[in-house]
Short mmCIF file of C-alpha atoms and ligand atoms in Angstrom, two decimals:
data_model
loop_
_atom_site.label_atom_id
_atom_site.label_comp_id
_atom_site.label_asym_id
_atom_site.label_seq_id
_atom_site.Cartn_x
_atom_site.Cartn_y
_atom_site.Cartn_z
CA MET A 1 102.45 -68.55 -11.01
CA ARG A 2 100.58 -65.38 -11.71
CA GLY A 3 97.17 -63.55 -11.74
CA ASN A 4 94.34 -65.86 -10.00
CA LEU A 5 94.96 -69.22 -9.71
CA ALA A 6 92.22 -72.10 -9.50
CA VAL A 7 92.95 -75.33 -7.26
CA VAL A 8 91.28 -78.25 -7.70
CA GLY A 9 91.53 -82.10 -6.59
CA VAL A 10 92.53 -84.50 -9.42
CA GLN A 11 90.82 -87.63 -7.75
CA TRP A 12 87.75 -88.43 -5.42
CA GLY A 13 88.91 -86.29 -3.28
CA ASP A 14 91.28 -85.40 0.03
CA GLU A 15 94.00 -84.91 -2.26
CA GLY A 16 95.41 -82.79 0.25
CA LYS A 17 93.75 -79.25 -1.20
CA GLY A 18 94.00 -77.48 2.24
CA LYS A 19 97.02 -77.85 2.98
CA ILE A 20 98.47 -76.81 -0.71
CA VAL A 21 96.13 -73.40 -0.40
CA ASP A 22 96.91 -72.62 3.33
CA ILE A 23 100.47 -72.63 1.62
CA LEU A 24 99.84 -70.82 -1.73
CA SER A 25 97.95 -68.00 -0.64
CA GLU A 26 100.33 -66.42 1.21
CA GLU A 27 100.53 -64.91 -1.79
CA PHE A 28 97.24 -63.96 -2.57
CA ASP A 29 94.99 -61.34 -0.91
CA CYS A 30 91.59 -63.53 -1.07
CA VAL A 31 91.08 -67.45 -1.39
CA ALA A 32 87.00 -68.15 -2.25
CA ARG A 33 85.53 -71.29 -2.37
CA TYR A 34 82.87 -71.87 -5.37
CA GLN A 35 81.16 -75.33 -4.50
CA GLY A 36 80.21 -78.38 -2.44
CA GLY A 37 79.15 -77.64 1.39
CA HIS A 38 80.57 -79.28 4.69
CA ASN A 39 80.54 -82.37 3.68
CA ALA A 40 84.20 -81.30 3.15
CA GLY A 41 86.64 -81.85 4.98
CA HIS A 42 89.61 -79.18 4.43
CA THR A 43 92.33 -79.94 6.73
CA VAL A 44 95.18 -78.20 8.30
CA SER A 45 98.59 -78.14 9.86
CA PHE A 46 101.23 -75.64 11.26
CA GLY A 47 103.18 -75.90 13.97
CA ASN A 48 101.47 -78.34 16.44
CA ARG A 49 97.79 -77.19 15.34
CA ARG A 50 95.70 -79.10 12.81
CA HIS A 51 92.39 -78.19 12.55
CA VAL A 52 90.29 -79.44 9.49
CA LEU A 53 87.55 -76.78 8.35
CA HIS A 54 85.06 -77.12 5.88
CA LEU A 55 83.24 -74.24 5.14
CA ILE A 56 85.91 -71.29 5.94
CA PRO A 57 88.43 -71.41 2.98
CA SER A 58 91.93 -72.62 4.21
CA GLY A 59 92.98 -68.80 3.57
CA ILE A 60 91.33 -68.08 7.01
CA PHE A 61 95.81 -69.20 8.57
CA GLN A 62 97.13 -66.12 7.11
CA PRO A 63 96.18 -63.37 8.65
CA LYS A 64 96.11 -60.93 5.78
CA VAL A 65 93.80 -62.78 2.77
CA THR A 66 90.74 -62.29 2.96
CA CYS A 67 88.44 -65.38 2.63
CA VAL A 68 85.11 -65.61 0.15
CA ILE A 69 82.23 -68.24 0.78
CA GLY A 70 80.53 -68.31 -3.01
CA GLY A 71 77.32 -68.90 -4.55
CA GLY A 72 77.84 -72.04 -5.17
CA VAL A 73 78.25 -73.86 -2.81
CA VAL A 74 75.60 -74.93 0.01
CA LEU A 75 75.22 -73.30 3.06
CA ASP A 76 74.19 -74.89 5.87
CA PRO A 77 74.12 -71.88 8.54
CA LEU A 78 74.31 -73.54 11.91
CA ALA A 79 77.27 -75.53 9.98
CA LEU A 80 78.64 -72.43 9.13
CA ILE A 81 77.84 -70.20 13.04
CA GLU A 82 79.84 -73.37 15.02
CA GLU A 83 82.58 -73.37 12.41
CA CYS A 84 83.22 -70.35 12.55
CA GLN A 85 82.93 -70.62 16.66
CA ALA A 86 85.62 -73.72 16.59
CA ILE A 87 88.45 -71.05 14.86
CA GLU A 88 87.48 -68.39 17.09
CA GLN A 89 88.51 -70.19 20.50
CA VAL A 90 90.42 -72.86 19.18
CA MET A 91 92.34 -70.78 16.97
CA ALA A 92 92.14 -67.29 18.29
CA ILE A 93 90.83 -66.26 14.95
CA HIS A 94 88.05 -63.57 14.68
CA VAL A 95 86.25 -64.25 11.00
CA GLU A 96 83.89 -61.53 10.72
CA GLY A 97 85.74 -58.72 8.52
CA ARG A 98 87.55 -61.47 7.24
CA LEU A 99 84.71 -63.83 5.55
CA PHE A 100 81.88 -62.93 2.95
CA VAL A 101 79.04 -64.91 2.67
CA SER A 102 77.38 -64.84 -1.08
CA ASN A 103 73.72 -63.71 -0.03
CA ARG A 104 73.13 -66.10 -3.47
CA CYS A 105 74.43 -69.33 -1.76
CA HIS A 106 71.40 -71.73 -1.19
CA LEU A 107 70.75 -73.50 2.22
CA ILE A 108 70.90 -76.58 3.33
CA LEU A 109 68.02 -77.48 5.58
CA PRO A 110 66.82 -80.00 8.49
CA TYR A 111 65.05 -81.75 5.63
CA HIS A 112 67.51 -81.78 2.90
CA ARG A 113 69.23 -84.13 5.47
CA VAL A 114 66.15 -85.87 6.62
CA LEU A 115 65.38 -86.68 2.60
CA GLU A 116 68.41 -88.04 1.43
CA ALA A 117 68.92 -90.47 4.61
CA ALA A 118 65.39 -91.64 3.36
CA VAL A 119 66.46 -92.05 -0.39
CA GLU A 120 69.85 -93.21 0.39
CA LYS A 121 68.07 -96.32 2.36
CA GLN A 122 65.94 -96.79 -0.51
CA LEU A 123 68.22 -97.85 -2.81
CA GLY A 124 70.04 -99.67 -0.26
CA GLU A 125 73.20 -101.14 -1.96
CA ARG A 126 73.30 -98.73 -4.84
CA ARG A 127 73.16 -96.02 -2.81
CA ILE A 128 75.88 -93.22 -3.33
CA GLY A 129 77.85 -93.08 0.03
CA THR A 130 77.08 -89.49 0.97
CA THR A 131 77.92 -86.93 3.32
CA SER A 132 74.67 -87.48 4.96
CA ARG A 133 75.08 -83.50 4.89
CA GLY A 134 71.77 -82.68 2.87
CA ILE A 135 74.03 -81.70 -0.26
CA GLY A 136 72.61 -83.18 -2.88
CA PRO A 137 68.86 -82.52 -1.50
CA ALA A 138 69.67 -78.88 -1.93
CA TYR A 139 71.77 -78.35 -4.84
CA GLU A 140 68.10 -80.26 -6.33
CA ASP A 141 66.18 -77.84 -4.68
CA LYS A 142 68.34 -75.08 -6.27
CA MET A 143 67.80 -76.19 -9.78
CA GLY A 144 64.49 -77.39 -9.38
CA ARG A 145 64.36 -73.24 -8.84
CA ARG A 146 62.47 -74.25 -5.61
CA GLY A 147 65.92 -73.18 -3.26
CA LEU A 148 66.16 -70.96 -0.02
CA ARG A 149 68.82 -69.06 -0.35
CA VAL A 150 71.42 -66.82 2.56
CA CYS A 151 69.15 -63.50 1.01
CA ASP A 152 66.03 -65.18 2.02
CA LEU A 153 67.46 -65.08 6.14
CA MET A 154 67.42 -61.54 6.04
CA ASP A 155 63.35 -61.33 6.30
CA ALA A 156 62.37 -63.43 9.13
CA GLU A 157 58.39 -63.18 7.81
CA THR A 158 58.98 -64.19 4.57
CA LEU A 159 61.67 -66.62 5.45
CA ARG A 160 58.91 -68.27 7.38
CA GLU A 161 55.75 -68.84 4.31
CA LYS A 162 58.90 -70.48 2.21
CA ILE A 163 60.06 -72.26 5.18
CA ALA A 164 56.37 -72.78 4.52
CA SER A 165 56.08 -73.38 1.27
CA SER A 166 58.59 -75.97 1.11
CA VAL A 167 57.90 -78.26 4.06
CA ALA A 168 54.41 -78.89 3.06
CA GLU A 169 55.88 -79.98 -0.44
CA LYS A 170 58.79 -81.82 1.46
CA ASN A 171 55.92 -84.26 3.51
CA ARG A 172 54.40 -85.18 0.53
CA VAL A 173 57.23 -86.64 -0.48
CA LEU A 174 58.23 -88.23 2.42
CA GLN A 175 54.68 -89.47 2.58
CA ALA A 176 55.52 -91.04 -0.39
CA LEU A 177 59.03 -92.71 0.76
CA ASN A 178 57.13 -93.86 3.62
CA TYR A 179 58.56 -92.16 6.53
CA PRO A 180 57.17 -92.36 9.71
CA GLN A 181 57.21 -88.55 10.59
CA THR A 182 56.29 -84.79 8.87
CA ILE A 183 57.89 -82.46 9.67
CA ASP A 184 56.82 -79.07 10.87
CA PRO A 185 58.23 -75.48 9.99
CA GLU A 186 58.20 -73.09 12.59
CA PRO A 187 60.62 -74.79 14.91
CA ILE A 188 62.79 -74.24 11.91
CA ALA A 189 61.74 -71.06 10.61
CA ASP A 190 62.92 -69.54 14.20
CA SER A 191 65.58 -71.06 13.79
CA TYR A 192 66.71 -70.06 10.88
CA ALA A 193 65.68 -66.65 11.42
CA ARG A 194 67.98 -66.55 14.98
CA TYR A 195 70.88 -67.92 12.19
CA GLY A 196 70.05 -65.49 9.83
CA GLU A 197 70.90 -62.18 12.49
CA LYS A 198 74.03 -64.34 13.59
CA LEU A 199 75.39 -64.14 10.07
CA LYS A 200 74.90 -61.03 8.60
CA GLY A 201 77.67 -59.27 9.50
CA PHE A 202 79.23 -61.51 7.12
CA VAL A 203 76.86 -61.41 4.18
CA ALA A 204 77.60 -60.18 1.04
CA ASP A 205 77.77 -59.79 -2.42
CA THR A 206 80.48 -61.53 -3.18
CA SER A 207 80.26 -61.68 -6.94
CA ARG A 208 81.25 -57.60 -6.94
CA LEU A 209 83.21 -57.78 -4.04
CA LEU A 210 85.34 -60.30 -5.67
CA ASN A 211 85.60 -58.43 -9.44
CA GLN A 212 85.89 -55.06 -7.51
CA MET A 213 89.40 -56.97 -5.72
CA MET A 214 90.31 -57.76 -8.66
CA ARG A 215 89.95 -54.50 -10.74
CA GLU A 216 92.40 -52.62 -7.72
CA GLY A 217 95.08 -55.77 -9.19
CA LYS A 218 94.51 -58.00 -6.02
CA ARG A 219 95.47 -61.66 -6.32
CA ILE A 220 92.33 -64.29 -5.82
CA LEU A 221 92.63 -68.10 -5.09
CA PHE A 222 90.34 -70.51 -6.28
CA GLU A 223 89.65 -73.21 -3.95
CA GLY A 224 87.66 -75.67 -4.90
CA ALA A 225 86.27 -78.82 -2.69
CA GLN A 226 86.03 -82.50 -3.22
CA GLY A 227 87.44 -83.41 -6.26
CA THR A 228 87.26 -83.81 -10.54
CA LEU A 229 85.88 -87.34 -10.34
CA LEU A 230 83.28 -86.02 -7.69
CA ASP A 231 81.84 -83.22 -10.47
CA ILE A 232 78.46 -83.45 -11.21
CA ASP A 233 78.95 -83.40 -15.23
CA HIS A 234 82.53 -84.92 -15.74
CA GLY A 235 83.38 -87.69 -13.08
CA THR A 236 82.02 -91.03 -11.74
CA TYR A 237 78.10 -90.15 -12.17
CA PRO A 238 76.36 -91.08 -10.30
CA TYR A 239 78.76 -91.88 -7.63
CA VAL A 240 79.46 -87.97 -7.64
CA THR A 241 79.08 -84.99 -5.35
CA SER A 242 76.37 -82.59 -6.77
CA SER A 243 78.94 -79.91 -7.36
CA SER A 244 80.75 -78.47 -10.23
CA ALA A 245 84.09 -79.21 -8.88
CA ALA A 246 85.90 -79.22 -11.52
CA ALA A 247 87.50 -75.38 -12.35
CA GLY A 248 84.79 -74.85 -14.81
CA GLY A 249 83.22 -74.19 -11.72
CA VAL A 250 84.63 -71.46 -10.52
CA SER A 251 83.30 -69.07 -12.76
CA THR A 252 79.77 -69.70 -12.78
CA GLY A 253 80.25 -70.48 -9.04
CA LEU A 254 81.47 -67.19 -7.80
CA GLY A 255 79.64 -64.98 -10.64
CA ILE A 256 82.72 -64.35 -12.39
CA SER A 257 83.89 -64.64 -15.61
CA PRO A 258 86.69 -67.64 -16.78
CA LYS A 259 88.72 -64.44 -18.01
CA HIS A 260 89.51 -64.45 -14.84
CA VAL A 261 91.19 -67.72 -14.06
CA HIS A 262 94.48 -67.39 -14.94
CA THR A 263 96.17 -71.09 -13.50
CA VAL A 264 95.25 -73.96 -12.80
CA VAL A 265 96.44 -76.91 -10.50
CA GLY A 266 95.34 -79.87 -9.00
CA ILE A 267 96.25 -81.97 -6.28
CA SER A 268 97.00 -85.38 -6.10
CA LYS A 269 98.15 -87.80 -3.86
CA ALA A 270 100.69 -90.44 -5.14
CA TYR A 271 98.19 -92.96 -4.85
CA THR A 272 94.66 -93.22 -4.98
CA THR A 273 91.24 -93.25 -2.38
CA ARG A 274 88.26 -92.46 -1.85
CA VAL A 275 85.04 -92.30 0.52
CA GLY A 276 82.19 -94.07 -0.40
CA ALA A 277 80.90 -96.17 -3.25
CA GLY A 278 81.53 -96.08 -6.81
CA PRO A 279 83.38 -98.04 -9.18
CA PHE A 280 87.42 -97.84 -8.32
CA PRO A 281 89.36 -99.49 -10.90
CA THR A 282 92.64 -99.82 -8.75
CA GLU A 283 91.35 -100.47 -5.52
CA SER A 284 94.13 -102.55 -3.38
CA LEU A 285 91.05 -104.87 -1.69
CA ASP A 286 95.02 -106.97 0.00
CA SER A 287 97.07 -105.64 3.17
CA ASN A 288 98.28 -103.23 0.35
CA GLY A 289 95.69 -101.21 1.11
CA GLU A 290 95.27 -101.97 4.42
CA GLN A 291 98.90 -100.22 4.69
CA ILE A 292 98.39 -97.22 2.77
CA ARG A 293 94.93 -96.61 4.84
CA THR A 294 97.46 -96.75 8.34
CA ARG A 295 100.34 -94.94 6.97
CA GLY A 296 98.65 -92.28 5.86
CA ASN A 297 95.60 -91.93 8.23
CA GLU A 298 93.01 -93.26 5.61
CA TYR A 299 89.73 -91.89 7.51
CA GLY A 300 87.32 -88.85 6.28
CA SER A 301 88.32 -85.57 8.22
CA THR A 302 84.44 -84.93 7.58
CA THR A 303 82.76 -88.35 8.48
CA GLY A 304 84.72 -90.39 9.68
CA ARG A 305 84.81 -93.11 7.65
CA PRO A 306 88.02 -95.53 6.28
CA ARG A 307 88.34 -94.50 3.12
CA ARG A 308 89.24 -97.04 0.70
CA CYS A 309 93.21 -96.90 -0.88
CA GLY A 310 95.26 -97.71 -4.01
CA TRP A 311 97.01 -97.10 -6.19
CA PHE A 312 97.48 -94.44 -8.28
CA ASP A 313 95.60 -94.11 -11.04
CA GLY A 314 96.92 -92.55 -14.32
CA PRO A 315 94.38 -92.95 -16.67
CA ALA A 316 91.72 -90.90 -14.40
CA ALA A 317 94.50 -88.32 -13.11
CA ARG A 318 94.77 -88.33 -16.67
CA TYR A 319 91.40 -87.15 -17.48
CA ALA A 320 91.73 -85.13 -15.05
CA ALA A 321 94.74 -83.39 -16.18
CA MET A 322 92.49 -82.62 -19.69
CA ILE A 323 89.27 -81.46 -17.94
CA ASN A 324 90.94 -79.24 -16.16
CA ALA A 325 93.53 -77.76 -18.42
CA LEU A 326 96.20 -78.43 -15.44
CA ASP A 327 99.38 -76.25 -15.98
CA SER A 328 100.62 -78.59 -12.95
CA VAL A 329 100.21 -80.67 -9.94
CA VAL A 330 101.85 -81.06 -6.78
CA VAL A 331 101.07 -84.50 -5.40
CA THR A 332 101.22 -84.82 -1.64
CA LYS A 333 101.76 -87.92 0.54
CA ILE A 334 104.55 -89.80 -1.51
CA ASP A 335 105.63 -90.18 2.10
CA VAL A 336 103.23 -92.71 2.60
CA LEU A 337 104.67 -95.40 -0.37
CA ASP A 338 108.21 -95.25 2.09
CA THR A 339 107.52 -98.94 3.14
CA PHE A 340 107.25 -101.00 -0.58
CA ALA A 341 109.47 -102.27 -2.07
CA GLU A 342 107.58 -101.86 -4.98
CA ILE A 343 105.02 -99.64 -6.38
CA PRO A 344 102.10 -100.36 -9.19
CA ILE A 345 101.06 -96.88 -11.49
CA CYS A 346 98.55 -97.89 -12.96
CA VAL A 347 98.87 -97.36 -16.87
CA ASP A 348 96.13 -98.52 -18.72
CA TYR A 349 92.74 -99.82 -18.81
CA LYS A 350 91.43 -102.95 -20.37
CA TYR A 351 88.34 -103.18 -21.12
CA LYS A 352 86.89 -107.01 -22.81
CA GLY A 353 90.51 -107.29 -24.29
CA SER A 354 91.29 -103.97 -25.06
CA VAL A 355 93.11 -101.20 -23.76
CA LEU A 356 90.22 -98.36 -23.64
CA LYS A 357 91.55 -94.86 -25.70
CA GLU A 358 89.33 -92.81 -22.77
CA PHE A 359 87.86 -92.69 -19.90
CA PRO A 360 84.92 -94.20 -19.69
CA ALA A 361 81.50 -92.06 -19.33
CA ASP A 362 79.97 -95.46 -18.07
CA THR A 363 80.03 -96.92 -14.76
CA SER A 364 79.75 -100.39 -15.07
CA VAL A 365 81.83 -100.04 -18.22
CA LEU A 366 84.49 -98.81 -15.02
CA SER A 367 83.20 -101.19 -12.48
CA ASP A 368 84.78 -104.24 -15.50
CA VAL A 369 88.07 -102.37 -16.34
CA GLU A 370 91.33 -104.16 -15.29
CA PRO A 371 94.50 -102.21 -15.17
CA VAL A 372 97.19 -102.09 -16.59
CA TYR A 373 100.05 -101.72 -13.94
CA LYS A 374 103.77 -100.97 -14.37
CA THR A 375 105.85 -101.51 -11.79
CA MET A 376 107.80 -99.19 -9.89
CA ARG A 377 110.56 -99.95 -7.91
CA GLY A 378 110.15 -98.78 -4.35
CA TRP A 379 112.57 -96.47 -2.61
CA GLN A 380 112.14 -97.58 1.28
CA THR A 381 113.75 -95.47 3.43
CA SER A 382 111.76 -92.59 5.44
CA ILE A 383 111.70 -89.50 3.08
CA ALA A 384 108.88 -87.95 5.99
CA GLY A 385 109.51 -84.13 6.29
CA LEU A 386 111.85 -83.42 3.57
CA LYS A 387 111.63 -79.89 1.66
CA GLU A 388 114.32 -80.26 -1.48
CA TRP A 389 114.08 -82.24 -4.40
CA ALA A 390 117.68 -83.39 -4.58
CA LYS A 391 117.19 -85.09 -1.07
CA LEU A 392 115.36 -87.26 -2.68
CA PRO A 393 116.05 -91.16 -3.20
CA ALA A 394 116.48 -92.38 -7.24
CA ALA A 395 113.85 -94.66 -7.43
CA ALA A 396 110.96 -91.46 -5.49
CA GLN A 397 112.36 -88.83 -8.03
CA ASP A 398 111.71 -91.85 -10.64
CA TYR A 399 108.00 -91.63 -9.54
CA LEU A 400 107.22 -87.98 -9.44
CA LYS A 401 109.56 -87.89 -12.95
CA PHE A 402 106.88 -91.08 -14.26
CA MET A 403 103.74 -89.73 -12.63
CA SER A 404 104.85 -85.72 -14.64
CA ASP A 405 105.90 -87.79 -18.09
CA TYR A 406 102.46 -88.99 -18.11
CA LEU A 407 100.20 -86.80 -16.53
CA GLU A 408 102.31 -84.85 -19.28
CA THR A 409 101.84 -81.58 -16.27
CA PRO A 410 104.86 -80.41 -14.60
CA VAL A 411 104.91 -81.08 -10.80
CA SER A 412 104.99 -78.10 -9.66
CA MET A 413 105.33 -79.38 -5.63
CA VAL A 414 105.10 -82.43 -4.09
CA SER A 415 104.20 -82.77 -0.43
CA THR A 416 106.69 -85.15 2.27
CA GLY A 417 103.65 -84.98 5.19
CA ALA A 418 100.94 -83.24 6.65
CA SER A 419 102.74 -80.52 7.95
CA ARG A 420 103.19 -76.51 6.07
CA ASP A 421 107.10 -76.22 5.96
CA GLU A 422 107.15 -80.48 5.70
CA THR A 423 106.94 -79.24 1.31
CA ILE A 424 109.14 -79.47 -1.95
CA ARG A 425 108.69 -76.57 -4.28
CA LEU A 426 109.97 -77.39 -7.01
P1 GDP B 501 91.77 -81.93 1.60
O1 GDP B 501 90.16 -82.24 1.92
O2 GDP B 501 92.26 -82.59 -0.05
O3 GDP B 501 92.28 -80.96 2.18
O4 GDP B 501 92.56 -83.71 2.32
P2 GDP B 501 91.68 -83.61 4.16
O5 GDP B 501 92.42 -83.00 4.42
O6 GDP B 501 90.91 -84.39 3.73
O7 GDP B 501 93.07 -85.36 3.67
C1 GDP B 501 94.65 -85.20 3.37
C2 GDP B 501 94.56 -85.74 5.03
O8 GDP B 501 96.25 -85.95 4.69
C3 GDP B 501 95.13 -84.78 6.21
O9 GDP B 501 95.01 -85.57 7.33
C4 GDP B 501 95.90 -84.37 6.37
O10 GDP B 501 96.78 -83.60 7.48
C5 GDP B 501 96.93 -85.27 5.32
N1 GDP B 501 98.15 -84.68 4.17
C6 GDP B 501 98.22 -83.60 3.45
N2 GDP B 501 99.41 -83.60 3.11
C7 GDP B 501 99.98 -84.42 3.28
C8 GDP B 501 101.68 -85.39 3.53
O11 GDP B 501 102.30 -85.45 1.97
N3 GDP B 501 102.28 -86.48 3.70
C9 GDP B 501 100.81 -86.60 4.65
N4 GDP B 501 101.82 -88.49 4.75
N5 GDP B 501 99.74 -86.67 5.02
C10 GDP B 501 99.58 -86.25 4.61
P1 IMO B 502 86.92 -82.39 0.25
O1 IMO B 502 87.06 -81.38 -0.28
C1 IMO B 502 86.33 -86.83 -0.24
C2 IMO B 502 82.04 -88.37 -1.54
C3 IMO B 502 81.27 -89.07 -0.82
C4 IMO B 502 79.94 -89.84 -1.42
C5 IMO B 502 79.53 -88.57 -2.57
C6 IMO B 502 78.43 -87.72 -2.61
O2 IMO B 502 87.33 -82.82 1.52
O3 IMO B 502 87.83 -83.52 -0.90
P2 IMO B 502 78.31 -86.07 -0.98
O4 IMO B 502 77.92 -85.53 0.20
O5 IMO B 502 78.25 -84.85 -1.67
O6 IMO B 502 76.42 -85.97 -1.43
O7 IMO B 502 78.60 -86.92 -1.10
O8 IMO B 502 81.01 -87.71 -2.41
N1 IMO B 502 82.34 -86.86 -0.88
C7 IMO B 502 83.81 -86.57 -0.66
N2 IMO B 502 85.05 -87.50 -0.48
N3 IMO B 502 86.28 -85.74 -0.45
C8 IMO B 502 85.04 -84.97 0.36
O9 IMO B 502 85.07 -83.47 0.09
C9 IMO B 502 84.34 -85.41 -0.15
N4 IMO B 502 83.11 -84.59 -0.76
C10 IMO B 502 81.83 -85.20 -0.90
O10 IMO B 502 81.13 -89.84 0.24
O11 IMO B 502 81.17 -90.52 -2.21
MG1 MG B 503 88.88 -83.91 3.03
#
């Protein structure tokens, strides 16, 4: 691996990006988040410590790494302030001077959460099952060219005017949605002006900063949140998040040329999970799914919701490998499959009797596909914490080789536990 590296999720998020970014960032000068917001929950474990990051890049635990939150991220300033406080208190890490936030980040305001709740309620059965962080409505305002940005926090008077005009519009929308209350702009303007004061020392033109670092020959790791199947353009729309989670988002989200992305690594679980609603062809609703959930502790890092669990979905992962042109894949949580005598892998989707040649764009098609499985032999012994390929049982090696052949992508790392050192490097 040379130059700059993008790390992206291959599935519907929670693939273990946080763990892998933390490990890889040792070899980089900077880790930059390019999209998403505090809907993300990236877990990093080392020693006997475990910390979940939401906005702060997962390079923060490597002392020499500079961290950047790029303009493609939507920022809830209070969430960032609280996350900084938590990391200072719990992990004794001083972030100011190491963490830079783009002055172009769009802001999440309290009314975004209110709107999201109202819309999800209206959708009823068709709701997306969002993280309720206001992500979607904040990106809507960005694209609608009426959003507020971090740079707007720097002048209290203009901020007050912008918030007042935005709230007036939101109150009209909420009224149309039969929302029982109206929003008062004044307390929002007061608190956001205070957040602006607190964040002043973090705010920078991060595009300039990154381009400057690259001119000096420094190496950047681009950290994706969510996963390719949650990407606004390429995911299982409309059951997606509202940002560009795939590798294409790196350039627009950070204000750097696509020429600067040299390598793309995808993170995939050895099986599949999904939080929230939407089609999930290999979902296992029986005791197998339950076993994966229990063994893998598959509960959301951000919302605590139980994750839906199922077998490795080959066609979906192969589609993600293509979208990102993955140079390699890191397979995580293979230890979770230790107990199974047989492990099915989905190798094709059948729809109305025929095998589909491409990953369907239409959610109603994806909901109706019938997965075609190849059954792999289980290893039925604990591989938790293994650090060497040669120590893996033959059946586990076969499973990983099959994944790699199927994806036409080499496996560069295998993760056998949550901790930094529970990793096989290939
Ligand atoms: P992210 O959003 O992609 O960073 O992933 P999350 O942190 O939301 O979810 C991954 C979960 O799996 C976390 O609780 C990790 O500590 C844990 N984890 C990561 N890799 C492994 C692994 O190889 N084995 C096991 N058992 N747990 C892992
Ligand atoms: P990390 O970075 C898993 C899902 C939500 C919902 C959909 C839209 O930890 O992998 P949103 O709040 O973004 O509008 O919700 O996207 N979702 C995630 N699922 N991991 C995440 O992040 C997610 N971030 C959003 O559950 O289905
Ligand atoms: Mg997560």
